[in-house]
Amino acid sequence: MESYDALLAAVSGGTGETRTMLDPATGGVVGEAPVHSVADLDRAVAAALAAQPAWAGLGHEGRSAALLRAADAVERSAEDLARLLSREQGKPLNGPNARFEVGSCVAWLRAAATIPLEAETIVDDGQTRAELHYRPIGVVGAIGPWNWPMMITVWQIAPALRMGNSVVVKPSEYTPLSVLALAKVINEELPEGLLSVISGGRDVGERLAGHPAVGKIMFTGSTATGKAIIKSSADTVKRLTLELGGNDAGIVLPDADPKAIAQDLFWGAFINSGQTCAALKRLYVHEDIYDAVCEELGAVAAAAPMGNGLDETSVLGPLQNKQQFDIVNRLVDSAKHSGARILTGGNPPQEQPGYFYPTTLVADIDNDNPLVAEEQFGPALPIIKYSTVNEAVAMANGLDVGLGASVWSSDPAAARKVAARIQAGTVWINKHGAVDPRVPFGGAKQSGYGLEFGVEGLKALGTPQIING
């Protein structure tokens, strides 16, 4: 506890305004987060601008070595970081949650440091030689969400730093302490001023998105906020990588084995209590196996304990904030009133502290029901029956978002044919939401644009330059 207390104390409070952060599982105080101002942001951008040239001058080898040391530092502090994350965000220590998230930070830092990016020879015919290189952009602004605050921050900052940029991070107002603590640990291995976290409100985010000295914005969050960032970035022609809202569809083909896929279906939907952009949020099941899939999912749900994140037995936690709790509650209530069948859950406890919404499976629901058509971002999964694959594909493609999707079948080749018809940035086969630091990830339609991860993710944090001659 001593090291945890020291870490929390180091990122809490300050001489200026603060905001009390509460544990969404208990309502207890986690700590006091600093509330930074636009002037604080301007100072951080100036420091980042000053630190960036020397960092770029280290070259890929020097920068990669520093990032690997940073990964080691995060690994050494992993338990303290996971505990703070659990208390502030609500997710349990165990399962695919807080310890998993901190471990992913380590993995992504190491991947960003070690993925090779060589100059590409485009033409070399004896008369013309043209090479494609990627140079640093300069200062990158990173605006992150509250659902995976540490991991998504690393997704943004690790490739940006590897490519020779400096970074200013604006975390969600719901989870600033987690991001401040992560950055403090990473900064043990980085030059001063290179990476800053400014914990402020909407005014800070707006200033960062429009700041003339910031060359690129990376944003993960709602489509509405993404559209606002696009507008505010126009005057300075900023580069953008946007991972926006999703309402991912899963299609279970009639040859799938309900029992064999139930566990992976469940966690595809309910990881982080459903608070994941690329979680499975609407499930289309063929009528021949519909009842069997519903039954098997119910059995998995019954065996997944929900509770306080610091309880080592919990694998599901509360919703992070009351606003999200109210959204889920409204959507499930609308499904009930429409005549949909609640298989499990649907009745949040009245006396229990915290924003706990029970794991909820909803069957016999129409495709145009608000629980299906709107992104619920919580532990409630609508299960829609279909008769033909053409019908399922049409319903899956019927919304204006397309972050991820999945197809479930005992025949992978048949599943791939269906996957090719789905309008989404990533379509998984017999799994959902499995991201890999080596594999590019990005959305289609109004789920954003730009790629993260792998070589393509590194390129997105650089400015392409052709050397011709």
PDB file of C-alpha atoms in Angstrom, residues 82 107 113:
ATOM      1  CA  ALA A  82      -4.077  -1.542 -11.576  1.00  0.00           C
ATOM      2  CA  ALA A 107       2.749  -4.928 -24.415  1.00  0.00           C
ATOM      3  CA  ALA A 113       9.303   0.257 -29.765  1.00  0.00           C
TER       4      ALA A 113
END
